[in-house]
mmCIF file of C-alpha atoms in Angstrom:
data_model
loop_
_atom_site.group_PDB
_atom_site.id
_atom_site.type_symbol
_atom_site.label_atom_id
_atom_site.label_comp_id
_atom_site.label_asym_id
_atom_site.label_seq_id
_atom_site.Cartn_x
_atom_site.Cartn_y
_atom_site.Cartn_z
ATOM 1 C CA MET A 1181 -27.997 38.425 -6.935
ATOM 2 C CA ALA A 1182 -25.254 38.511 -4.332
ATOM 3 C CA SER A 1183 -26.464 35.279 -2.721
ATOM 4 C CA ALA A 1184 -26.759 33.548 -6.101
ATOM 5 C CA ALA A 1185 -23.226 34.579 -6.997
ATOM 6 C CA LEU A 1186 -21.970 33.253 -3.669
ATOM 7 C CA LEU A 1187 -23.685 29.924 -4.256
ATOM 8 C CA LYS A 1188 -22.189 29.594 -7.710
ATOM 9 C CA SER A 1189 -18.677 30.448 -6.583
ATOM 10 C CA SER A 1190 -18.548 28.501 -3.312
ATOM 11 C CA PHE A 1191 -20.867 25.545 -3.409
ATOM 12 C CA LEU A 1192 -20.855 24.096 -6.890
ATOM 13 C CA PRO A 1193 -19.805 20.430 -6.896
ATOM 14 C CA LYS A 1194 -16.275 19.359 -7.631
ATOM 15 C CA ARG A 1195 -15.520 17.953 -11.058
ATOM 16 C CA SER A 1196 -16.072 14.421 -9.759
ATOM 17 C CA GLU A 1197 -19.713 15.278 -8.951
ATOM 18 C CA TRP A 1198 -22.698 16.237 -11.104
ATOM 19 C CA HIS A 1199 -25.641 18.476 -10.521
ATOM 20 C CA THR A 1200 -28.863 19.853 -11.917
ATOM 21 C CA ILE A 1201 -29.987 23.440 -11.419
ATOM 22 C CA ARG A 1202 -33.704 24.202 -11.290
ATOM 23 C CA LYS A 1203 -35.066 27.765 -11.303
ATOM 24 C CA SER A 1204 -38.623 28.592 -10.273
ATOM 25 C CA SER A 1205 -40.951 30.239 -12.824
ATOM 26 C CA THR A 1206 -42.046 32.942 -10.370
ATOM 27 C CA PRO A 1207 -39.809 35.742 -9.121
ATOM 28 C CA GLN A 1208 -38.596 33.815 -6.053
ATOM 29 C CA PRO A 1209 -35.008 33.337 -4.843
ATOM 30 C CA THR A 1210 -33.028 30.884 -6.985
ATOM 31 C CA VAL A 1211 -33.495 27.236 -5.952
ATOM 32 C CA ILE A 1212 -30.549 24.949 -6.548
ATOM 33 C CA ALA A 1213 -30.969 21.167 -6.187
ATOM 34 C CA PHE A 1214 -27.969 18.889 -6.367
ATOM 35 C CA SER A 1215 -27.858 15.191 -7.153
ATOM 36 C CA VAL A 1216 -24.395 14.049 -6.146
ATOM 37 C CA ARG A 1217 -22.634 10.762 -6.860
ATOM 38 C CA ALA A 1218 -19.396 9.456 -5.349
ATOM 39 C CA GLY A 1219 -17.162 10.229 -8.321
ATOM 40 C CA ALA A 1220 -16.549 9.889 -12.015
ATOM 41 C CA TYR A 1221 -14.366 6.819 -11.430
ATOM 42 C CA SER A 1222 -16.553 4.974 -8.897
ATOM 43 C CA ASP A 1223 -17.224 1.837 -10.925
ATOM 44 C CA GLU A 1224 -13.651 1.636 -12.164
ATOM 45 C CA LEU A 1225 -12.248 2.020 -8.641
ATOM 46 C CA VAL A 1226 -14.363 -0.863 -7.358
ATOM 47 C CA LYS A 1227 -13.368 -3.028 -10.316
ATOM 48 C CA THR A 1228 -9.672 -2.229 -9.850
ATOM 49 C CA ALA A 1229 -9.745 -2.953 -6.115
ATOM 50 C CA LYS A 1230 -11.514 -6.272 -6.652
ATOM 51 C CA SER A 1231 -9.048 -7.241 -9.375
ATOM 52 C CA ILE A 1232 -6.082 -6.642 -7.083
ATOM 53 C CA ALA A 1233 -7.840 -8.466 -4.239
ATOM 54 C CA SER A 1234 -8.309 -11.640 -6.273
ATOM 55 C CA PRO A 1235 -7.899 -15.168 -4.825
ATOM 56 C CA GLY A 1236 -4.334 -16.434 -4.488
ATOM 57 C CA ARG A 1237 -2.738 -13.141 -5.511
ATOM 58 C CA GLY A 1238 -1.115 -10.181 -3.802
ATOM 59 C CA ILE A 1239 1.065 -7.139 -4.437
ATOM 60 C CA LEU A 1240 4.758 -6.891 -5.259
ATOM 61 C CA ALA A 1241 6.012 -3.677 -3.638
ATOM 62 C CA MET A 1242 8.944 -2.506 -5.770
ATOM 63 C CA ASP A 1243 8.548 1.213 -5.107
ATOM 64 C CA GLU A 1244 11.820 1.792 -3.309
ATOM 65 C CA SER A 1245 13.166 5.283 -3.894
ATOM 66 C CA ASN A 1246 16.335 5.558 -5.939
ATOM 67 C CA ALA A 1247 18.312 6.063 -2.727
ATOM 68 C CA THR A 1248 16.861 2.949 -1.093
ATOM 69 C CA CYS A 1249 17.249 0.940 -4.279
ATOM 70 C CA GLY A 1250 20.880 2.032 -4.147
ATOM 71 C CA LYS A 1251 21.239 0.474 -0.694
ATOM 72 C CA ARG A 1252 19.823 -2.807 -2.020
ATOM 73 C CA LEU A 1253 22.211 -2.745 -4.972
ATOM 74 C CA ALA A 1254 25.147 -1.904 -2.706
ATOM 75 C CA SER A 1255 24.374 -5.031 -0.659
ATOM 76 C CA ILE A 1256 25.335 -7.108 -3.723
ATOM 77 C CA GLY A 1257 28.249 -4.904 -4.740
ATOM 78 C CA LEU A 1258 26.551 -2.847 -7.470
ATOM 79 C CA GLU A 1259 26.768 0.893 -8.028
ATOM 80 C CA ASN A 1260 23.546 2.892 -7.780
ATOM 81 C CA THR A 1261 23.088 3.852 -11.441
ATOM 82 C CA GLU A 1262 19.928 4.106 -13.523
ATOM 83 C CA ALA A 1263 21.193 1.247 -15.696
ATOM 84 C CA ASN A 1264 21.580 -1.065 -12.693
ATOM 85 C CA ARG A 1265 18.177 -0.069 -11.292
ATOM 86 C CA GLN A 1266 16.667 -0.690 -14.723
ATOM 87 C CA ALA A 1267 18.309 -4.121 -14.969
ATOM 88 C CA TYR A 1268 17.002 -5.193 -11.567
ATOM 89 C CA ARG A 1269 13.480 -3.901 -12.174
ATOM 90 C CA THR A 1270 13.439 -5.590 -15.585
ATOM 91 C CA LEU A 1271 14.308 -8.875 -13.878
ATOM 92 C CA LEU A 1272 11.331 -8.457 -11.516
ATOM 93 C CA VAL A 1273 8.589 -7.412 -13.936
ATOM 94 C CA SER A 1274 9.550 -9.902 -16.646
ATOM 95 C CA ALA A 1275 9.630 -13.042 -14.472
ATOM 96 C CA PRO A 1276 7.619 -15.562 -16.544
ATOM 97 C CA GLY A 1277 4.203 -16.318 -15.085
ATOM 98 C CA LEU A 1278 4.501 -13.780 -12.253
ATOM 99 C CA GLY A 1279 0.915 -12.655 -12.825
ATOM 100 C CA GLN A 1280 -0.364 -16.007 -11.614
ATOM 101 C CA TYR A 1281 0.585 -14.952 -8.075
ATOM 102 C CA ILE A 1282 0.907 -11.150 -8.269
ATOM 103 C CA SER A 1283 -2.084 -8.913 -9.044
ATOM 104 C CA GLY A 1284 -0.435 -5.521 -8.617
ATOM 105 C CA ALA A 1285 3.031 -3.967 -8.553
ATOM 106 C CA ILE A 1286 3.771 -0.699 -6.751
ATOM 107 C CA LEU A 1287 6.312 1.334 -8.715
ATOM 108 C CA PHE A 1288 8.532 4.300 -7.981
ATOM 109 C CA GLU A 1289 8.007 7.259 -10.329
ATOM 110 C CA GLU A 1290 11.191 6.494 -12.275
ATOM 111 C CA THR A 1291 9.961 2.962 -12.955
ATOM 112 C CA LEU A 1292 6.502 4.077 -14.085
ATOM 113 C CA TYR A 1293 8.120 6.013 -16.939
ATOM 114 C CA GLN A 1294 10.986 3.582 -17.486
ATOM 115 C CA SER A 1295 11.516 0.929 -20.152
ATOM 116 C CA THR A 1296 13.022 -2.505 -19.685
ATOM 117 C CA THR A 1297 16.542 -3.296 -20.866
ATOM 118 C CA ASP A 1298 15.073 -4.542 -24.159
ATOM 119 C CA GLY A 1299 13.080 -1.362 -24.775
ATOM 120 C CA LYS A 1300 9.574 -2.320 -23.615
ATOM 121 C CA LYS A 1301 7.667 -0.042 -21.269
ATOM 122 C CA MET A 1302 7.647 -1.444 -17.743
ATOM 123 C CA VAL A 1303 3.926 -0.668 -17.522
ATOM 124 C CA ASP A 1304 3.190 -2.622 -20.702
ATOM 125 C CA VAL A 1305 5.178 -5.629 -19.489
ATOM 126 C CA LEU A 1306 3.172 -5.677 -16.256
ATOM 127 C CA ILE A 1307 -0.177 -5.327 -18.015
ATOM 128 C CA LYS A 1308 0.712 -8.187 -20.380
ATOM 129 C CA GLN A 1309 1.304 -10.311 -17.262
ATOM 130 C CA ASN A 1310 -2.152 -9.293 -15.936
ATOM 131 C CA ILE A 1311 -0.490 -7.253 -13.183
ATOM 132 C CA MET A 1312 -2.005 -3.860 -12.329
ATOM 133 C CA PRO A 1313 0.582 -1.033 -12.240
ATOM 134 C CA GLY A 1314 0.542 1.135 -9.117
ATOM 135 C CA ILE A 1315 2.524 4.146 -7.996
ATOM 136 C CA LYS A 1316 4.047 5.500 -4.779
ATOM 137 C CA VAL A 1317 2.762 9.070 -4.454
ATOM 138 C CA ASP A 1318 3.976 10.301 -1.067
ATOM 139 C CA LYS A 1319 7.082 12.445 -0.776
ATOM 140 C CA GLY A 1320 8.565 10.809 2.290
ATOM 141 C CA LEU A 1321 8.709 11.374 6.026
ATOM 142 C CA VAL A 1322 9.853 14.548 7.754
ATOM 143 C CA PRO A 1323 10.037 15.497 11.452
ATOM 144 C CA LEU A 1324 6.687 16.422 13.033
ATOM 145 C CA THR A 1325 7.173 19.660 14.952
ATOM 146 C CA GLY A 1326 5.680 19.550 18.431
ATOM 147 C CA SER A 1327 5.783 15.778 18.694
ATOM 148 C CA ASN A 1328 7.990 13.315 20.547
ATOM 149 C CA ASP A 1329 10.587 13.009 17.754
ATOM 150 C CA GLU A 1330 7.892 11.581 15.458
ATOM 151 C CA SER A 1331 7.277 11.977 11.730
ATOM 152 C CA TRP A 1332 4.623 13.033 9.293
ATOM 153 C CA CYS A 1333 4.309 12.249 5.615
ATOM 154 C CA GLN A 1334 4.539 15.026 3.035
ATOM 155 C CA GLY A 1335 3.216 15.095 -0.516
ATOM 156 C CA LEU A 1336 -0.306 16.535 -0.572
ATOM 157 C CA ASP A 1337 0.799 19.655 -2.458
ATOM 158 C CA GLY A 1338 0.330 18.999 -6.168
ATOM 159 C CA LEU A 1339 -0.982 15.493 -5.507
ATOM 160 C CA ALA A 1340 -4.088 15.857 -7.686
ATOM 161 C CA SER A 1341 -2.116 16.806 -10.794
ATOM 162 C CA ARG A 1342 0.452 14.072 -10.136
ATOM 163 C CA CYS A 1343 -2.276 11.446 -9.747
ATOM 164 C CA ALA A 1344 -3.904 12.562 -12.993
ATOM 165 C CA ALA A 1345 -0.560 12.247 -14.800
ATOM 166 C CA TYR A 1346 0.115 8.818 -13.283
ATOM 167 C CA TYR A 1347 -3.307 7.632 -14.404
ATOM 168 C CA GLN A 1348 -2.540 8.750 -17.950
ATOM 169 C CA GLN A 1349 0.745 6.818 -17.767
ATOM 170 C CA GLY A 1350 -1.123 3.625 -16.886
ATOM 171 C CA ALA A 1351 -1.170 3.496 -13.072
ATOM 172 C CA ARG A 1352 -4.471 2.362 -11.558
ATOM 173 C CA PHE A 1353 -3.707 2.384 -7.853
ATOM 174 C CA ALA A 1354 -1.535 4.401 -5.494
ATOM 175 C CA LYS A 1355 0.333 4.047 -2.221
ATOM 176 C CA TRP A 1356 0.969 6.518 0.585
ATOM 177 C CA ARG A 1357 3.033 5.322 3.550
ATOM 178 C CA THR A 1358 3.111 7.045 6.887
ATOM 179 C CA VAL A 1359 4.449 5.590 10.118
ATOM 180 C CA VAL A 1360 3.603 5.405 13.802
ATOM 181 C CA SER A 1361 6.316 4.696 16.385
ATOM 182 C CA ILE A 1362 5.348 2.945 19.614
ATOM 183 C CA PRO A 1363 8.585 3.752 21.532
ATOM 184 C CA ASN A 1364 7.966 7.439 20.784
ATOM 185 C CA GLY A 1365 4.428 7.424 22.140
ATOM 186 C CA PRO A 1366 2.746 7.467 19.830
ATOM 187 C CA SER A 1367 1.469 10.964 20.557
ATOM 188 C CA ALA A 1368 -2.128 11.914 19.789
ATOM 189 C CA LEU A 1369 -0.728 14.554 17.434
ATOM 190 C CA ALA A 1370 1.241 12.016 15.401
ATOM 191 C CA VAL A 1371 -1.701 9.610 15.136
ATOM 192 C CA LYS A 1372 -4.091 12.365 14.055
ATOM 193 C CA GLU A 1373 -1.628 13.742 11.514
ATOM 194 C CA ALA A 1374 -1.073 10.276 10.055
ATOM 195 C CA ALA A 1375 -4.813 9.599 9.807
ATOM 196 C CA TRP A 1376 -5.684 12.980 8.312
ATOM 197 C CA GLY A 1377 -2.914 12.824 5.733
ATOM 198 C CA LEU A 1378 -3.955 9.338 4.646
ATOM 199 C CA ALA A 1379 -7.580 10.423 4.334
ATOM 200 C CA ARG A 1380 -6.799 13.510 2.240
ATOM 201 C CA TYR A 1381 -4.524 11.464 -0.014
ATOM 202 C CA ALA A 1382 -7.173 8.739 -0.408
ATOM 203 C CA ALA A 1383 -9.853 11.232 -1.408
ATOM 204 C CA ILE A 1384 -7.568 12.937 -3.936
ATOM 205 C CA ALA A 1385 -6.406 9.619 -5.414
ATOM 206 C CA GLN A 1386 -9.976 8.373 -5.888
ATOM 207 C CA ASP A 1387 -10.956 11.679 -7.486
ATOM 208 C CA ASN A 1388 -8.292 11.012 -10.125
ATOM 209 C CA GLY A 1389 -9.035 7.353 -10.826
ATOM 210 C CA LEU A 1390 -6.477 5.680 -8.558
ATOM 211 C CA VAL A 1391 -7.395 3.134 -5.884
ATOM 212 C CA PRO A 1392 -5.588 4.346 -2.751
ATOM 213 C CA ILE A 1393 -3.640 1.906 -0.611
ATOM 214 C CA VAL A 1394 -3.983 3.218 2.926
ATOM 215 C CA GLU A 1395 -0.818 2.425 4.895
ATOM 216 C CA PRO A 1396 -0.239 3.631 8.453
ATOM 217 C CA GLU A 1397 2.728 1.410 9.279
ATOM 218 C CA ILE A 1398 3.165 0.694 12.969
ATOM 219 C CA LEU A 1399 6.900 0.216 13.128
ATOM 220 C CA LEU A 1400 8.429 -2.936 14.603
ATOM 221 C CA ASP A 1401 10.932 -0.844 16.596
ATOM 222 C CA GLY A 1402 10.751 -1.405 20.349
ATOM 223 C CA ASP A 1403 10.720 -4.039 23.062
ATOM 224 C CA HIS A 1404 6.966 -3.854 23.747
ATOM 225 C CA GLY A 1405 4.728 -6.917 23.816
ATOM 226 C CA ILE A 1406 1.983 -7.900 21.400
ATOM 227 C CA GLU A 1407 -0.754 -6.450 23.642
ATOM 228 C CA ARG A 1408 0.790 -2.997 23.375
ATOM 229 C CA THR A 1409 0.937 -3.249 19.598
ATOM 230 C CA PHE A 1410 -2.714 -4.310 19.558
ATOM 231 C CA ASP A 1411 -3.803 -1.340 21.705
ATOM 232 C CA VAL A 1412 -1.918 1.172 19.551
ATOM 233 C CA ALA A 1413 -3.217 -0.381 16.321
ATOM 234 C CA GLN A 1414 -6.810 -0.086 17.556
ATOM 235 C CA LYS A 1415 -6.339 3.630 18.213
ATOM 236 C CA VAL A 1416 -4.606 4.239 14.890
ATOM 237 C CA TRP A 1417 -7.191 2.453 12.766
ATOM 238 C CA ALA A 1418 -10.115 4.064 14.608
ATOM 239 C CA GLU A 1419 -8.657 7.460 13.788
ATOM 240 C CA VAL A 1420 -7.895 6.492 10.185
ATOM 241 C CA PHE A 1421 -11.418 5.325 9.410
ATOM 242 C CA PHE A 1422 -12.962 8.327 11.151
ATOM 243 C CA TYR A 1423 -11.081 10.672 8.836
ATOM 244 C CA LEU A 1424 -11.619 8.507 5.756
ATOM 245 C CA ALA A 1425 -15.355 8.880 6.380
ATOM 246 C CA GLU A 1426 -15.005 12.611 7.054
ATOM 247 C CA ASN A 1427 -13.341 12.981 3.647
ATOM 248 C CA ASN A 1428 -16.059 10.973 1.864
ATOM 249 C CA VAL A 1429 -13.668 8.231 0.791
ATOM 250 C CA MET A 1430 -15.484 5.287 -0.807
ATOM 251 C CA PHE A 1431 -14.497 2.218 1.198
ATOM 252 C CA GLU A 1432 -15.267 -0.179 -1.667
ATOM 253 C CA GLY A 1433 -12.580 1.580 -3.697
ATOM 254 C CA ILE A 1434 -9.640 1.393 -1.290
ATOM 255 C CA LEU A 1435 -7.135 -1.226 -0.144
ATOM 256 C CA LEU A 1436 -5.406 -1.353 3.225
ATOM 257 C CA LYS A 1437 -1.746 -2.081 3.889
ATOM 258 C CA PRO A 1438 -1.486 -2.578 7.653
ATOM 259 C CA SER A 1439 1.227 -3.974 9.846
ATOM 260 C CA MET A 1440 0.545 -7.369 11.368
ATOM 261 C CA VAL A 1441 0.029 -7.276 15.128
ATOM 262 C CA THR A 1442 3.340 -8.580 16.473
ATOM 263 C CA PRO A 1443 5.562 -7.846 19.468
ATOM 264 C CA GLY A 1444 8.283 -5.241 19.024
ATOM 265 C CA ALA A 1445 11.370 -6.555 17.260
ATOM 266 C CA GLU A 1446 13.394 -6.315 20.480
ATOM 267 C CA CYS A 1447 10.780 -7.966 22.699
ATOM 268 C CA PRO A 1448 12.181 -11.133 24.321
ATOM 269 C CA GLU A 1449 8.811 -12.884 23.996
ATOM 270 C CA LYS A 1450 8.228 -13.895 20.388
ATOM 271 C CA ALA A 1451 4.768 -14.655 19.018
ATOM 272 C CA THR A 1452 3.773 -17.744 17.068
ATOM 273 C CA PRO A 1453 1.973 -17.437 13.721
ATOM 274 C CA LYS A 1454 -1.223 -18.527 15.495
ATOM 275 C CA GLN A 1455 -0.895 -15.714 18.058
ATOM 276 C CA VAL A 1456 -0.120 -13.139 15.367
ATOM 277 C CA ALA A 1457 -3.181 -14.285 13.419
ATOM 278 C CA GLU A 1458 -5.470 -14.176 16.470
ATOM 279 C CA TYR A 1459 -4.479 -10.639 17.469
ATOM 280 C CA THR A 1460 -4.416 -9.321 13.910
ATOM 281 C CA LEU A 1461 -7.785 -10.756 12.925
ATOM 282 C CA LYS A 1462 -9.322 -9.484 16.177
ATOM 283 C CA LEU A 1463 -8.044 -6.014 15.267
ATOM 284 C CA LEU A 1464 -9.438 -6.228 11.731
ATOM 285 C CA HIS A 1465 -12.863 -7.379 12.931
ATOM 286 C CA ARG A 1466 -13.031 -4.504 15.413
ATOM 287 C CA ARG A 1467 -11.870 -1.741 13.107
ATOM 288 C CA ILE A 1468 -12.173 -2.574 9.387
ATOM 289 C CA PRO A 1469 -15.582 -2.398 7.645
ATOM 290 C CA PRO A 1470 -16.391 -5.426 5.458
ATOM 291 C CA ALA A 1471 -16.967 -3.025 2.544
ATOM 292 C CA VAL A 1472 -13.171 -2.797 2.183
ATOM 293 C CA PRO A 1473 -12.199 -5.357 -0.509
ATOM 294 C CA GLY A 1474 -8.641 -6.210 0.495
ATOM 295 C CA ILE A 1475 -6.185 -6.215 3.386
ATOM 296 C CA MET A 1476 -2.686 -6.382 1.871
ATOM 297 C CA PHE A 1477 -0.222 -6.786 4.725
ATOM 298 C CA LEU A 1478 3.245 -5.279 4.810
ATOM 299 C CA SER A 1479 6.093 -7.450 6.085
ATOM 300 C CA GLY A 1480 7.867 -4.713 8.024
ATOM 301 C CA GLY A 1481 11.215 -6.447 8.427
ATOM 302 C CA GLN A 1482 9.982 -9.960 9.120
ATOM 303 C CA SER A 1483 11.901 -12.748 7.421
ATOM 304 C CA GLU A 1484 10.470 -14.056 4.165
ATOM 305 C CA VAL A 1485 9.325 -17.300 5.808
ATOM 306 C CA GLU A 1486 7.937 -15.595 8.923
ATOM 307 C CA ALA A 1487 5.813 -13.187 6.878
ATOM 308 C CA THR A 1488 4.449 -16.098 4.819
ATOM 309 C CA PHE A 1489 3.657 -18.306 7.821
ATOM 310 C CA ASN A 1490 1.858 -15.429 9.565
ATOM 311 C CA LEU A 1491 -0.232 -14.718 6.473
ATOM 312 C CA ASN A 1492 -1.066 -18.402 6.132
ATOM 313 C CA ALA A 1493 -2.278 -18.529 9.750
ATOM 314 C CA MET A 1494 -4.706 -15.675 9.053
ATOM 315 C CA ASN A 1495 -6.280 -17.588 6.174
ATOM 316 C CA GLN A 1496 -7.218 -20.778 8.000
ATOM 317 C CA GLY A 1497 -10.860 -19.710 8.020
ATOM 318 C CA PRO A 1498 -13.147 -17.409 6.031
ATOM 319 C CA ASN A 1499 -12.626 -13.647 6.310
ATOM 320 C CA PRO A 1500 -14.933 -10.819 5.199
ATOM 321 C CA TRP A 1501 -12.029 -9.304 3.254
ATOM 322 C CA HIS A 1502 -9.353 -10.643 0.928
ATOM 323 C CA VAL A 1503 -6.433 -11.100 3.344
ATOM 324 C CA SER A 1504 -3.206 -11.051 1.373
ATOM 325 C CA PHE A 1505 0.249 -9.489 1.018
ATOM 326 C CA SER A 1506 2.002 -6.402 -0.251
ATOM 327 C CA TYR A 1507 5.619 -7.315 0.389
ATOM 328 C CA ALA A 1508 8.865 -5.716 -0.732
ATOM 329 C CA ARG A 1509 11.852 -7.225 1.066
ATOM 330 C CA ALA A 1510 9.856 -10.366 1.951
ATOM 331 C CA LEU A 1511 9.439 -11.065 -1.775
ATOM 332 C CA GLN A 1512 12.717 -9.697 -3.111
ATOM 333 C CA ASN A 1513 15.465 -10.559 -0.629
ATOM 334 C CA THR A 1514 16.454 -14.037 -1.848
ATOM 335 C CA CYS A 1515 15.847 -12.975 -5.448
ATOM 336 C CA LEU A 1516 18.259 -10.048 -5.106
ATOM 337 C CA LYS A 1517 20.953 -12.128 -3.416
ATOM 338 C CA THR A 1518 20.607 -14.850 -6.067
ATOM 339 C CA TRP A 1519 20.980 -12.355 -8.906
ATOM 340 C CA GLY A 1520 24.060 -10.626 -7.522
ATOM 341 C CA GLY A 1521 24.093 -8.301 -10.527
ATOM 342 C CA ARG A 1522 25.183 -11.059 -12.928
ATOM 343 C CA PRO A 1523 23.316 -11.609 -16.218
ATOM 344 C CA GLU A 1524 23.869 -15.368 -16.044
ATOM 345 C CA ASN A 1525 21.938 -15.450 -12.744
ATOM 346 C CA VAL A 1526 18.766 -13.752 -14.008
ATOM 347 C CA LYS A 1527 16.795 -16.957 -14.501
ATOM 348 C CA ALA A 1528 17.777 -18.335 -11.090
ATOM 349 C CA ALA A 1529 16.822 -15.018 -9.491
ATOM 350 C CA GLN A 1530 13.460 -15.007 -11.262
ATOM 351 C CA ASP A 1531 12.878 -18.580 -10.103
ATOM 352 C CA ALA A 1532 13.559 -17.434 -6.531
ATOM 353 C CA LEU A 1533 11.045 -14.589 -6.943
ATOM 354 C CA LEU A 1534 8.441 -16.958 -8.381
ATOM 355 C CA PHE A 1535 8.974 -19.418 -5.530
ATOM 356 C CA ARG A 1536 8.456 -16.640 -2.990
ATOM 357 C CA ALA A 1537 5.387 -15.309 -4.847
ATOM 358 C CA LYS A 1538 3.894 -18.802 -5.106
ATOM 359 C CA SER A 1539 4.531 -19.429 -1.400
ATOM 360 C CA ASN A 1540 2.589 -16.282 -0.494
ATOM 361 C CA SER A 1541 -0.114 -17.177 -2.990
ATOM 362 C CA LEU A 1542 -0.535 -20.475 -1.136
ATOM 363 C CA ALA A 1543 -0.555 -18.582 2.172
ATOM 364 C CA GLN A 1544 -3.355 -16.345 0.888
ATOM 365 C CA LEU A 1545 -5.314 -19.533 0.242
ATOM 366 C CA GLY A 1546 -4.321 -20.987 3.631
ATOM 367 C CA LYS A 1547 -2.323 -23.825 2.033
ATOM 368 C CA TYR A 1548 1.320 -22.906 2.713
ATOM 369 C CA THR A 1549 3.438 -25.620 4.371
ATOM 370 C CA GLY A 1550 6.962 -24.162 4.369
ATOM 371 C CA GLU A 1551 8.260 -26.952 2.167
ATOM 372 C CA GLY A 1552 11.400 -26.216 0.131
ATOM 373 C CA GLU A 1553 12.406 -23.022 1.944
ATOM 374 C CA SER A 1554 16.057 -21.949 1.913
ATOM 375 C CA ALA A 1555 18.144 -20.830 4.884
ATOM 376 C CA GLU A 1556 18.296 -17.306 3.374
ATOM 377 C CA ALA A 1557 14.513 -17.031 3.527
ATOM 378 C CA THR A 1558 14.502 -17.563 7.304
ATOM 379 C CA LYS A 1559 16.765 -14.583 8.041
ATOM 380 C CA GLY A 1560 15.095 -11.611 9.683
ATOM 381 C CA MET A 1561 15.322 -8.246 7.873
ATOM 382 C CA PHE A 1562 14.429 -5.826 10.654
ATOM 383 C CA VAL A 1563 16.443 -2.595 10.559
ATOM 384 C CA LYS A 1564 16.055 -0.231 13.506
ATOM 385 C CA GLY A 1565 14.827 3.170 12.355
ATOM 386 C CA TYR A 1566 14.325 1.860 8.824
ATOM 387 C CA THR A 1567 13.646 4.482 6.159
ATOM 388 C CA TYR A 1568 13.167 4.177 2.433
#
């Protein structure tokens, strides 16, 4: 009886699994046989991931925290108020035809529950545009004790209940960003902490119906060359996929948001789009299983044009994954500057966003030429020690 009670209390499947219990007809010890499947949301997760990783489309990252959104607004002379954040986010989600180029939009929690300036739910506006709503679920970076001034990402406490609530609100994918700093090591401790945190988050998100975007950002900070970035990225992604497997994460139901393999921002030797593509694709082929549906690159402070040219170079031949974009500043910068907080500039700002989205759509298809780009779009956006 004691052993049966222990089995029932300790080894029954989680709610995302199912089981059958079979007892023998003779007075023998209880026999328990389990038939386990990946999760209640398995089919939906695969469908969601494939929808986001659809040809010619990528992700608009608009999940800046209220503090970071305030910095963006301050750059155009606006106060950081909910009304101003609402006005800017309304401009983004309501751009006519945006869904032709954008398959998903990552939102901050405020935005997920927010309405547009004309009273429509942001989520509903996105869905009408055939854009999948997503949600940032991490709670930001904090110092990692025992490391070389490195960080770890917090937010696992209460994550399951938050993910369940976000799913009910209409979110269908999630994002968790942690970072690795090359100038600071990276230490084995920081890499392992980043990988483990991402894996636990991914498992919890899938268990609650959200496709997890796995994002260990290798920061651009530093004067190292492209070879050093490549070596660090190999170590990071090896560790990440080891722990994803250890946590039984279903690879067909995730998306990746890696950094491109580039030299450090302060390196005197710059890389061409062809070099960035060669190193980045070599990394992906060595570390990323083809079961993963989509690789949605972050821009990491590159200029709008640079990020688009690099993506285009990676799509000059067939890839086993959908190789696309998940850009924030590299989609929004010119749009924000064009708007300037003035209602009469909304259409021009939306046109700038659509131009940028279309350019990256063409890059995903390997057809971007750089034609029609503005001087603003060529300006680099790297910020040393960038936080958001």
